[in-house]
Short mmCIF file of C-alpha atoms in Angstrom, two decimals:
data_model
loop_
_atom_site.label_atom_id
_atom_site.label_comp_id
_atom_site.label_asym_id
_atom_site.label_seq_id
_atom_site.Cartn_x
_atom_site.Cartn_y
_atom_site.Cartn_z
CA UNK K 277 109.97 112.55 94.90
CA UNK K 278 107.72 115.49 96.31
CA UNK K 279 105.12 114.80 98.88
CA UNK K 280 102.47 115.71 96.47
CA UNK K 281 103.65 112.53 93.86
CA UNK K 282 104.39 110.16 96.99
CA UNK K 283 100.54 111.01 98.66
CA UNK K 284 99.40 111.04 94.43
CA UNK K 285 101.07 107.45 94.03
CA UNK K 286 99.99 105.95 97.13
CA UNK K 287 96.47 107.01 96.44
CA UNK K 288 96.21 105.16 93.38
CA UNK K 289 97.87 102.08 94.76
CA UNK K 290 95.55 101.91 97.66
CA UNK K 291 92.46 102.55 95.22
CA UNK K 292 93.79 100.30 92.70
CA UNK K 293 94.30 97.09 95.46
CA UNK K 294 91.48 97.97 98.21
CA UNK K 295 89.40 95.91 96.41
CA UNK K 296 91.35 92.95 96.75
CA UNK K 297 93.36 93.47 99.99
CA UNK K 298 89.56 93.86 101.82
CA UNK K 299 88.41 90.92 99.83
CA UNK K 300 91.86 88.83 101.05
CA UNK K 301 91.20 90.09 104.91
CA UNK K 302 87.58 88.98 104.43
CA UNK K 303 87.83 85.27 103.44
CA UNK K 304 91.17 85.32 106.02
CA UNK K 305 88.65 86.28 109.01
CA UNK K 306 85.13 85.80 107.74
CA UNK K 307 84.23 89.24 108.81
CA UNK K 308 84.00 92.30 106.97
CA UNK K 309 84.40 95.13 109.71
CA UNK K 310 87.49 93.24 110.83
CA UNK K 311 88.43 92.98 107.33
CA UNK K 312 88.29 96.77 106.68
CA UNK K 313 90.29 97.27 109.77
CA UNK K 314 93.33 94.56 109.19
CA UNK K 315 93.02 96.54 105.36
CA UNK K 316 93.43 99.92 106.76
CA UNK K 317 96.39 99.02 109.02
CA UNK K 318 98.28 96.99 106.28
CA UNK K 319 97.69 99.97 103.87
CA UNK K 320 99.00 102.62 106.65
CA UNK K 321 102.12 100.67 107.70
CA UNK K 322 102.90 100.36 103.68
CA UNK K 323 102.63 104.28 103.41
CA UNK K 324 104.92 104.30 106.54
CA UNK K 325 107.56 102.55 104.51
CA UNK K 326 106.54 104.00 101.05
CA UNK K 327 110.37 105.02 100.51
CA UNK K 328 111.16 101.41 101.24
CA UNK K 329 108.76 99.74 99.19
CA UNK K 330 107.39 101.47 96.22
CA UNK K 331 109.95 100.40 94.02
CA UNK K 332 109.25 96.21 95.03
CA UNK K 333 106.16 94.74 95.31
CA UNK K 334 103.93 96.70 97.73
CA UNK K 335 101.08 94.99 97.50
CA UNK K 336 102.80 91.64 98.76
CA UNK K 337 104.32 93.62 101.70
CA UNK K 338 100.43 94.54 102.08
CA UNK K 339 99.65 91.00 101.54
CA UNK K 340 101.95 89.97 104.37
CA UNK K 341 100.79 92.85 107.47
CA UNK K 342 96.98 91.43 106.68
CA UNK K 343 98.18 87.49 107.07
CA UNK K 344 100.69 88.60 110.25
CA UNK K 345 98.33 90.69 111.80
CA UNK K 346 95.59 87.99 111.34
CA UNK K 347 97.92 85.32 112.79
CA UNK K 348 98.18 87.12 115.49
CA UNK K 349 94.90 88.27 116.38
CA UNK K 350 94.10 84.58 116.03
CA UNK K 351 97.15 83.62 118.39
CA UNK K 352 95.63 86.60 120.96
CA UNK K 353 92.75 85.09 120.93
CA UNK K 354 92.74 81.84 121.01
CA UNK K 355 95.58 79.47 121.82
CA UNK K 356 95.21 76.54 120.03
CA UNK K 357 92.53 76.93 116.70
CA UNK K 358 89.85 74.39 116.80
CA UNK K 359 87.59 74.19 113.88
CA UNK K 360 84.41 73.72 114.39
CA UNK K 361 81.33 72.93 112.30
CA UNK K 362 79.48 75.21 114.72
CA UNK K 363 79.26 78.66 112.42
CA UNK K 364 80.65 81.35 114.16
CA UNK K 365 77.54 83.90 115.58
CA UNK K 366 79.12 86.41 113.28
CA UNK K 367 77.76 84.73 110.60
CA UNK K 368 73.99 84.96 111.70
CA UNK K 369 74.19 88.47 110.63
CA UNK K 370 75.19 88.25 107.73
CA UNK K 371 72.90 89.80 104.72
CA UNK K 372 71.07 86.93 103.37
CA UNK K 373 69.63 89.60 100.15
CA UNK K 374 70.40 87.75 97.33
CA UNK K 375 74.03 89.28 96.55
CA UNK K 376 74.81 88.50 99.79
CA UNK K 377 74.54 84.92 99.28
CA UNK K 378 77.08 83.81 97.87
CA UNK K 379 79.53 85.53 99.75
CA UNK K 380 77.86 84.13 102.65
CA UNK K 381 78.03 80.28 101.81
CA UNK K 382 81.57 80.96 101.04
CA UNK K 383 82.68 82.43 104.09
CA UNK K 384 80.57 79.47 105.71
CA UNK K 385 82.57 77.25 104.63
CA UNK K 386 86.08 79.08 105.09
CA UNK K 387 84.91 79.24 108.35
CA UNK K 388 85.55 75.42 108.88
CA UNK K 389 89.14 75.29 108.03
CA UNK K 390 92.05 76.30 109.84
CA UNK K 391 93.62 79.80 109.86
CA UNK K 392 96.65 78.08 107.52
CA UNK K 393 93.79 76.36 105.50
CA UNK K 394 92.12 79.85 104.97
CA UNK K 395 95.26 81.56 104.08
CA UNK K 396 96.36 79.33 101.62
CA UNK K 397 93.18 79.06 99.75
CA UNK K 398 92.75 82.55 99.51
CA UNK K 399 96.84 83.30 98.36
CA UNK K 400 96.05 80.33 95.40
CA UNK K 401 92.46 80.43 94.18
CA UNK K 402 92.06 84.22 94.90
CA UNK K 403 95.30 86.04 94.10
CA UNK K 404 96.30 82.96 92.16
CA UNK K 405 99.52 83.19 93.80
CA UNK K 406 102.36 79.93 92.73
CA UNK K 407 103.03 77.49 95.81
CA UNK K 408 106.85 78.72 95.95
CA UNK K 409 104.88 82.15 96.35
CA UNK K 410 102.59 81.62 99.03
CA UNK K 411 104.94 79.67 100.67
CA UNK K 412 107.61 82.65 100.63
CA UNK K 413 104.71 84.88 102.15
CA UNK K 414 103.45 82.67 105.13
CA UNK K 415 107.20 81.40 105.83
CA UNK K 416 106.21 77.64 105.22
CA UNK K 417 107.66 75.01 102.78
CA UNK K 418 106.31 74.37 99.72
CA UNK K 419 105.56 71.29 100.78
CA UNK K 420 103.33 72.47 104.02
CA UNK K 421 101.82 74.75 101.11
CA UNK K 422 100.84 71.71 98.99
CA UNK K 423 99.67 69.73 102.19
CA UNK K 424 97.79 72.70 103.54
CA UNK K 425 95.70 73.11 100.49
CA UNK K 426 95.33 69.62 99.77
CA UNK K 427 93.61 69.25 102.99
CA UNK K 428 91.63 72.66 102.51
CA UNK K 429 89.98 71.22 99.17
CA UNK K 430 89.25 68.09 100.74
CA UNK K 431 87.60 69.67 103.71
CA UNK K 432 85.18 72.17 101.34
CA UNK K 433 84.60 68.59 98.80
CA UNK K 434 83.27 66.96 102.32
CA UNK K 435 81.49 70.05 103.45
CA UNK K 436 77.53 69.12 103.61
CA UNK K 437 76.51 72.75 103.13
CA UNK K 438 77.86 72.81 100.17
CA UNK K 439 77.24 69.64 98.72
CA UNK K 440 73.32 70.67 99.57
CA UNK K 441 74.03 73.78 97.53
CA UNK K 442 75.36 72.01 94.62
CA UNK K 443 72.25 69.54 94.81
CA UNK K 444 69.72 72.34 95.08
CA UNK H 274 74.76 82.18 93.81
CA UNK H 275 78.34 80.55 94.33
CA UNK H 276 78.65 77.32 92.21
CA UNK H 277 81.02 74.67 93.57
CA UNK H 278 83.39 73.69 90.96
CA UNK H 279 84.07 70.25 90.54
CA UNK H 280 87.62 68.98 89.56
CA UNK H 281 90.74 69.84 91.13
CA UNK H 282 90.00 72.93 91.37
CA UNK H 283 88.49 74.96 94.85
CA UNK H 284 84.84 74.09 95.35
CA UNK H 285 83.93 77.63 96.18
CA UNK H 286 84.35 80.65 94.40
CA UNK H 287 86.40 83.55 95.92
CA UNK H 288 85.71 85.54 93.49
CA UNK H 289 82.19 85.89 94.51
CA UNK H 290 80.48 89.43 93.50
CA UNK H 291 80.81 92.34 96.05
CA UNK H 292 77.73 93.24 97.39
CA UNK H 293 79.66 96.08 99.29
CA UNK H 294 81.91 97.84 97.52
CA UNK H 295 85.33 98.35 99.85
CA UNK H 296 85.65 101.76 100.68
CA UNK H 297 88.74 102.49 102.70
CA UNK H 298 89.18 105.57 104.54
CA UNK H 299 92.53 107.12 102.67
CA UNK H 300 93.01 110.06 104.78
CA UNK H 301 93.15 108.01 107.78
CA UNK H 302 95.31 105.19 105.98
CA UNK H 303 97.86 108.32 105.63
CA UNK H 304 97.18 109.98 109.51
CA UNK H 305 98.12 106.28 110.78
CA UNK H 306 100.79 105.64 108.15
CA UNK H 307 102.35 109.00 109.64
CA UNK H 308 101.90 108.60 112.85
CA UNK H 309 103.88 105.49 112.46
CA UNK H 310 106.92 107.36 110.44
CA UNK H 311 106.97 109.25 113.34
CA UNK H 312 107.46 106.61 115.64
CA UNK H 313 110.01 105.44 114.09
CA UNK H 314 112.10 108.62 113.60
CA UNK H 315 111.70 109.28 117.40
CA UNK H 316 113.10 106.04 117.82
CA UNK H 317 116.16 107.01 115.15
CA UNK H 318 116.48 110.12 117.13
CA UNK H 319 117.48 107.98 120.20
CA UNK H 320 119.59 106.12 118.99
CA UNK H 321 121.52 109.55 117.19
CA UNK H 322 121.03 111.05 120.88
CA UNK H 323 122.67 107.73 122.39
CA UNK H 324 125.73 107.44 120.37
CA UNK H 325 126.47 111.47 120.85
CA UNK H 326 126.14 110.44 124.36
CA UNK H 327 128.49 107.46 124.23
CA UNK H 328 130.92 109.71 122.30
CA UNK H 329 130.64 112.58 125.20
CA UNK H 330 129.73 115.08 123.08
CA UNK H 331 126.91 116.38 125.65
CA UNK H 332 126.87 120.08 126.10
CA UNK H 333 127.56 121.37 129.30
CA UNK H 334 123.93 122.94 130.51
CA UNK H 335 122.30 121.71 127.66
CA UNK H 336 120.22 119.31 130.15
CA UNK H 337 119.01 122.40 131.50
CA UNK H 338 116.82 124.19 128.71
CA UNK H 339 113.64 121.46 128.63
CA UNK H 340 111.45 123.38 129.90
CA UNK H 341 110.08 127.08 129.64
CA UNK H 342 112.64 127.95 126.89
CA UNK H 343 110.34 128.98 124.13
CA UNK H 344 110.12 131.79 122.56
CA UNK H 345 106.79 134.08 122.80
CA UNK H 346 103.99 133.51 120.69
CA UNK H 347 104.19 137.17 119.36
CA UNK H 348 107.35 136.84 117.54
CA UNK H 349 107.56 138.26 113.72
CA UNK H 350 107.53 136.38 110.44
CA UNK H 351 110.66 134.57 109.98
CA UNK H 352 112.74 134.53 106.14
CA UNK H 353 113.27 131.25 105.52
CA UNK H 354 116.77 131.73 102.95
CA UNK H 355 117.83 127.79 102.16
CA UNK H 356 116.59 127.51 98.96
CA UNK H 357 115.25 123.63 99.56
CA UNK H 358 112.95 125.59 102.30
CA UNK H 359 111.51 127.92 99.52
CA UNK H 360 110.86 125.37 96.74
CA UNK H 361 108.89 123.40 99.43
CA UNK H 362 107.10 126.94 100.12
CA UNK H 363 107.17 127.40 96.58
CA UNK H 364 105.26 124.25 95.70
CA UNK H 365 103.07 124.32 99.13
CA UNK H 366 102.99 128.25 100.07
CA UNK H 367 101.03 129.51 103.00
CA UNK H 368 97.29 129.60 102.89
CA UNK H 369 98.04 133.83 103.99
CA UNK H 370 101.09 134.48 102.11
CA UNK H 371 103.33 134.18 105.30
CA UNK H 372 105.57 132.00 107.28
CA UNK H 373 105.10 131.86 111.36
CA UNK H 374 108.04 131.80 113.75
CA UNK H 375 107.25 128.73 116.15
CA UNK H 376 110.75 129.04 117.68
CA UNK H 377 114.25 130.55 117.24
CA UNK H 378 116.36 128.50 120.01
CA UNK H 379 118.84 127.49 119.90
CA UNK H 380 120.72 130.74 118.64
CA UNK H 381 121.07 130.48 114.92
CA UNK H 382 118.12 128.03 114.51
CA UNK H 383 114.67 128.99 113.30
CA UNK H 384 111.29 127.14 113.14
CA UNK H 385 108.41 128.08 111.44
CA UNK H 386 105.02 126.62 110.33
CA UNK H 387 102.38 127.39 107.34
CA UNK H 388 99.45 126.16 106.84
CA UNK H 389 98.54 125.49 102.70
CA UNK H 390 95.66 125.76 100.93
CA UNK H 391 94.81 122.82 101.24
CA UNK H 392 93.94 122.83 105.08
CA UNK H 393 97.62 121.05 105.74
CA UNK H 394 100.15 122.57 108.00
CA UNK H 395 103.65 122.38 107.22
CA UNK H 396 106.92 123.25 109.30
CA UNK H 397 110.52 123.82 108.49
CA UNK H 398 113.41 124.41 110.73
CA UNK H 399 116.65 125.90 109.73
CA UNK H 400 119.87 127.32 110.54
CA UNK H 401 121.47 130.93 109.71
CA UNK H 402 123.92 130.40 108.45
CA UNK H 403 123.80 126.99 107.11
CA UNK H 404 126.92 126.04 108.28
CA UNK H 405 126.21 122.84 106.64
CA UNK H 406 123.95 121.76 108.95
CA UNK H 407 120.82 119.33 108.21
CA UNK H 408 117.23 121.50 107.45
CA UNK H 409 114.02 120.07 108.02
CA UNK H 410 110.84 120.68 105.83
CA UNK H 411 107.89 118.48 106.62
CA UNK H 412 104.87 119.43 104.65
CA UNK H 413 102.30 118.17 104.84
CA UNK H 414 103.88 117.85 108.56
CA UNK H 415 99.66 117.28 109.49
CA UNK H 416 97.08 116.55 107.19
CA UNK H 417 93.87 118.58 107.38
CA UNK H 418 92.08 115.74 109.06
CA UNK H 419 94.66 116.04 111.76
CA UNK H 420 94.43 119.34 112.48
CA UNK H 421 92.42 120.27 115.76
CA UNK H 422 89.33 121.52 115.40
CA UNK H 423 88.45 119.89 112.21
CA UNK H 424 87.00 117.07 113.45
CA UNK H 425 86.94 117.20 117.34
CA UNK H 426 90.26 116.07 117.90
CA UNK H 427 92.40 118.34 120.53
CA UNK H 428 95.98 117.74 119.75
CA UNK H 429 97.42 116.38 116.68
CA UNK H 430 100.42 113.65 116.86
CA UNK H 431 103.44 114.68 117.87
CA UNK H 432 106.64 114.79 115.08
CA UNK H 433 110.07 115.13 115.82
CA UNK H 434 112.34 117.67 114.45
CA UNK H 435 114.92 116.05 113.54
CA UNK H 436 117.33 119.32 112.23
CA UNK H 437 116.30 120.43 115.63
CA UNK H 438 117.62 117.79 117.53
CA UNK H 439 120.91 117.32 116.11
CA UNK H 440 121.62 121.06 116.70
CA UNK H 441 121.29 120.43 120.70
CA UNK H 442 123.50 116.96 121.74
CA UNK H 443 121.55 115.65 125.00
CA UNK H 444 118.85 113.72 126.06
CA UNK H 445 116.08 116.31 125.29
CA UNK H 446 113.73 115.78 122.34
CA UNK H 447 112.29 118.94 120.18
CA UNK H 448 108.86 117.68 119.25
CA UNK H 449 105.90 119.37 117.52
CA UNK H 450 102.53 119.45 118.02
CA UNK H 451 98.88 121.29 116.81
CA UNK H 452 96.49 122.15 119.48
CA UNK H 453 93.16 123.91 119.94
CA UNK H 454 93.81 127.39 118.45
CA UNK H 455 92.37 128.97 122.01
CA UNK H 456 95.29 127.60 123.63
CA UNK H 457 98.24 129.83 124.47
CA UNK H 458 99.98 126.97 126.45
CA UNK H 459 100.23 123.69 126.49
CA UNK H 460 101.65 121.08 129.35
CA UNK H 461 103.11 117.90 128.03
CA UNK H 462 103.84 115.33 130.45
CA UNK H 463 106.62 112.37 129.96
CA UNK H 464 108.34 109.90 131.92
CA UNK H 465 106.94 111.76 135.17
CA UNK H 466 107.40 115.09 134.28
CA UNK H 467 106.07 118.01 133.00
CA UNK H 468 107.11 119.67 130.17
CA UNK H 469 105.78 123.32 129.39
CA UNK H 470 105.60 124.82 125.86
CA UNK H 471 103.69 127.95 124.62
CA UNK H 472 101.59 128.22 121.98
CA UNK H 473 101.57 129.82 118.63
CA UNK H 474 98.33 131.05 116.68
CA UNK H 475 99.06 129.98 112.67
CA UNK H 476 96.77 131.43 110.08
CA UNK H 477 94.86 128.61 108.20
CA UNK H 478 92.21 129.58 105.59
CA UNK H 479 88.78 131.02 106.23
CA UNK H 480 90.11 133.32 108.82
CA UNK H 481 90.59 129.61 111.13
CA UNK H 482 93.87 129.70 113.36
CA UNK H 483 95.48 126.13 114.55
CA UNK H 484 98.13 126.69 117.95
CA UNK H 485 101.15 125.36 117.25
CA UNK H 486 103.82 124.08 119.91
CA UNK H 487 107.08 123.39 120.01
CA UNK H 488 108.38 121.21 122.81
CA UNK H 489 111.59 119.85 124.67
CA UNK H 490 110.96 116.35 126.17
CA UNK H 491 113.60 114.76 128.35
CA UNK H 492 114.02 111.38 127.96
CA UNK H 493 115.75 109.23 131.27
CA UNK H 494 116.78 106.99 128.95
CA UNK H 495 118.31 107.17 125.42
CA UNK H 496 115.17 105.99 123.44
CA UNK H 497 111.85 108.40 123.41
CA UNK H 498 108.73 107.59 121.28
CA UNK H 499 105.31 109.38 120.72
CA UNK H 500 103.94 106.77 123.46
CA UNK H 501 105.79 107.99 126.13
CA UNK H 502 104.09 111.36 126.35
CA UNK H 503 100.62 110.17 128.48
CA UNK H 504 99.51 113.62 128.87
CA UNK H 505 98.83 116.70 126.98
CA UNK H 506 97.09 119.67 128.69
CA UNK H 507 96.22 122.98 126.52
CA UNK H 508 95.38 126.20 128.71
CA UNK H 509 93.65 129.18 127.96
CA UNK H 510 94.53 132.93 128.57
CA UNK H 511 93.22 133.00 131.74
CA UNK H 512 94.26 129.26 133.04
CA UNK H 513 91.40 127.14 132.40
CA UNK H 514 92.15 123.94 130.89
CA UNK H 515 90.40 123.75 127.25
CA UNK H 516 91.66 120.75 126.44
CA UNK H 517 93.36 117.73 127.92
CA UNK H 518 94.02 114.43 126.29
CA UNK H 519 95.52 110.96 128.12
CA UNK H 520 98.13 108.53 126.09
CA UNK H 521 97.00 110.59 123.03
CA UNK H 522 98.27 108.45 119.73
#
């Protein structure tokens, strides 16, 4: 394959899955610079193993450098996660125009749950990924899978804020 | 507005519109993607160097030629004659019709560089006669938002020649670099010492010149990456430093 096709293919891949691969970073870390950044990096270490991976799945080994490179941010910075209901500050700047909204009350809520609970969520009701899949990319058991999101759904059920929404 | 859905399914929907369309940056998605292929040949390249040194297979002297041995910048066009060298020139050919000699140690072995049409500058190394030994064609070897002057940036990454390498057994690695096209020399400095390479003018488009470099670094060990150079200096005709970078990328 000649430099021209590889650069041609990988530019249609990365336009074809930005979309979702910023969107997965997003509801992973609630913000969108950081987002665009863990994006960027997964995207450049799949071109650095185009040969490798073009032929597979590439967009799971994309998949995987957002969720390992989030994990560890998150292990960087802080050693044991403790959700809070406190909203992180980020979150006060968010747009509040109207198409902003509902992004906002969404990563509100995300923002609650664990970095597992996050991850989880956003493999099965975004990517609509199976358990045995999700499990496979975060290196968990099925059965951690099936806890994790049972716990997740429960959380966001019990979440005021969004009961509030519904009511209004 | 994001309705919770009742049911079994997730109360929030994470499919919510975009108010911001993504926008990722692609040339810079392919300058890091690079940089880390070249990484990771450097680190191939030590472990090659390592086993030829576990074997004993290092020429005598050959510790000797890291730095200064470079050919001048005024050398003439080489004739590149493997014929994987001229499809790549073929399908990429130089933005001025010609090829620049960037080096021609060791004896039999010639470097050059292009730049394309595109803005990108290429490089191939080669031996006459093949002998059945490895070529190297990297093009794009930079991509035009890489190359100096196009965006502020001094000194490109470094890339290994690998073809290079494997024609000198040792501990010394052949690496590439653009510069500022003012340049004439550049000082490279790695595990503590100084490495010195000239600097060759090569014709982009528009009349623009890039300097290109080839360079010998000497590792201590038998592992060298792009990290380990912490300092690049480029120099002027007359001596003044026009550029000088610290732990460039």
């Amino acid at each position: 394959m000649s430099r021209h096709d590889e650069l041609g293919e990988f530019t249609d891949f990365v336009t074809g899955y930005q979309g979702k691969m910023v969107r997965l970073a997003e509801l992973l870390t609630g913000d969108r610079g950081r987002a665009e950044d863990l994006a960027q990096d997964g995207f450049a270490k799949a071109y650095a193993a185009w040969d490798r991976i073009r032929g597979g799945d590439p967009a799971a080994y994309v998949r995987r450098c957002i969720i390992n490179a989030n994990t560890d941010w998150w292990r960087r910075r802080v050693r044991y996660e403790q959700p809070s209901p406190q909203v992180p500050e980020i979150f006060a700047h968010v747009d509040l125009a109207a198409a902003s909204a509902a992004r906002d009350l969404v990563l509100r809520a995300l923002a609650k749950l664990t970095s597992r609970e996050r991850a989880v969520l956003a493999l099965r009701f975004y990517l609509d990924l199976s358990e045995l899949q999700i499990a496979r990319e975060l290196g968990i058991s099925p059965g951690t899978v099936k806890s994790a999101t049972s716990r997740a759904l429960a959380k966001l059920r019990a979440d005021a804020e969004l009961r509030s929404e519904v009511a209004s | 507005m994001t309705t919770p859905q009742p049911g079994r399914g997730c109360p929030v929907d994470l499919h919510y519109p975009d108010p911001q369309p993504p926008n990722l940056d692609l040339a810079a998605i392919i300058g890091q993607g690079r940089r880390i292929r070249h990484r990771r040949r450097l680190s191939q390249l030590g472990a090659v160097l390592a086993a030829c040194v576990a074997v004993g297979s290092v020429i005598a002297g050959a510790r000797g030629f890291a730095i200064s041995m470079f050919p001048t910048p005024s050398g003439p066009a080489a004739a590149p004659s493997a014929a994987p060298i001229d499809a790549q020139v073929a399908e990429d050919p130089p933005a001025n019709g010609k090829l620049t000699l960037i080096s021609s140690w060791p004896r039999h072995w010639t470097t050059v560089a292009w730049a394309t049409r595109r803005g990108e500058v290429c490089l191939a190394t080669f031996r006459i006669p093949m002998q059945g030994a490895t070529e190297n064609v990297e093009c794009p070897a930079w991509l035009r938002s890489e190359v100096p002057g196009s965006g502020g940036i001094a000194f490109s990454a470094l890339v290994p020649d690998v073809a290079l390498a494997s024609s000198v057994p040792g501990t010394a690695w052949p690496v590439l670099g653009l510069t500022d096209p003012r340049a004439v020399r550049v000082v490279l400095t790695a595990f503590g010492t100084e490495v010195s390479a000239n600097v060759v003018p090569v014709p982009l488009s528009a009349g623009k010149t890039v300097g290109v470099f080839l360079a010998w670094i000497r590792a201590p060990g038998h592992s060298f990456s792009g990290t380990d150079v912490t300092n690049e200096v480029a120099y002027d005709q007359s001596g003044h430093i026009i550029a000088n970078a610290s732990n460039p990328p």
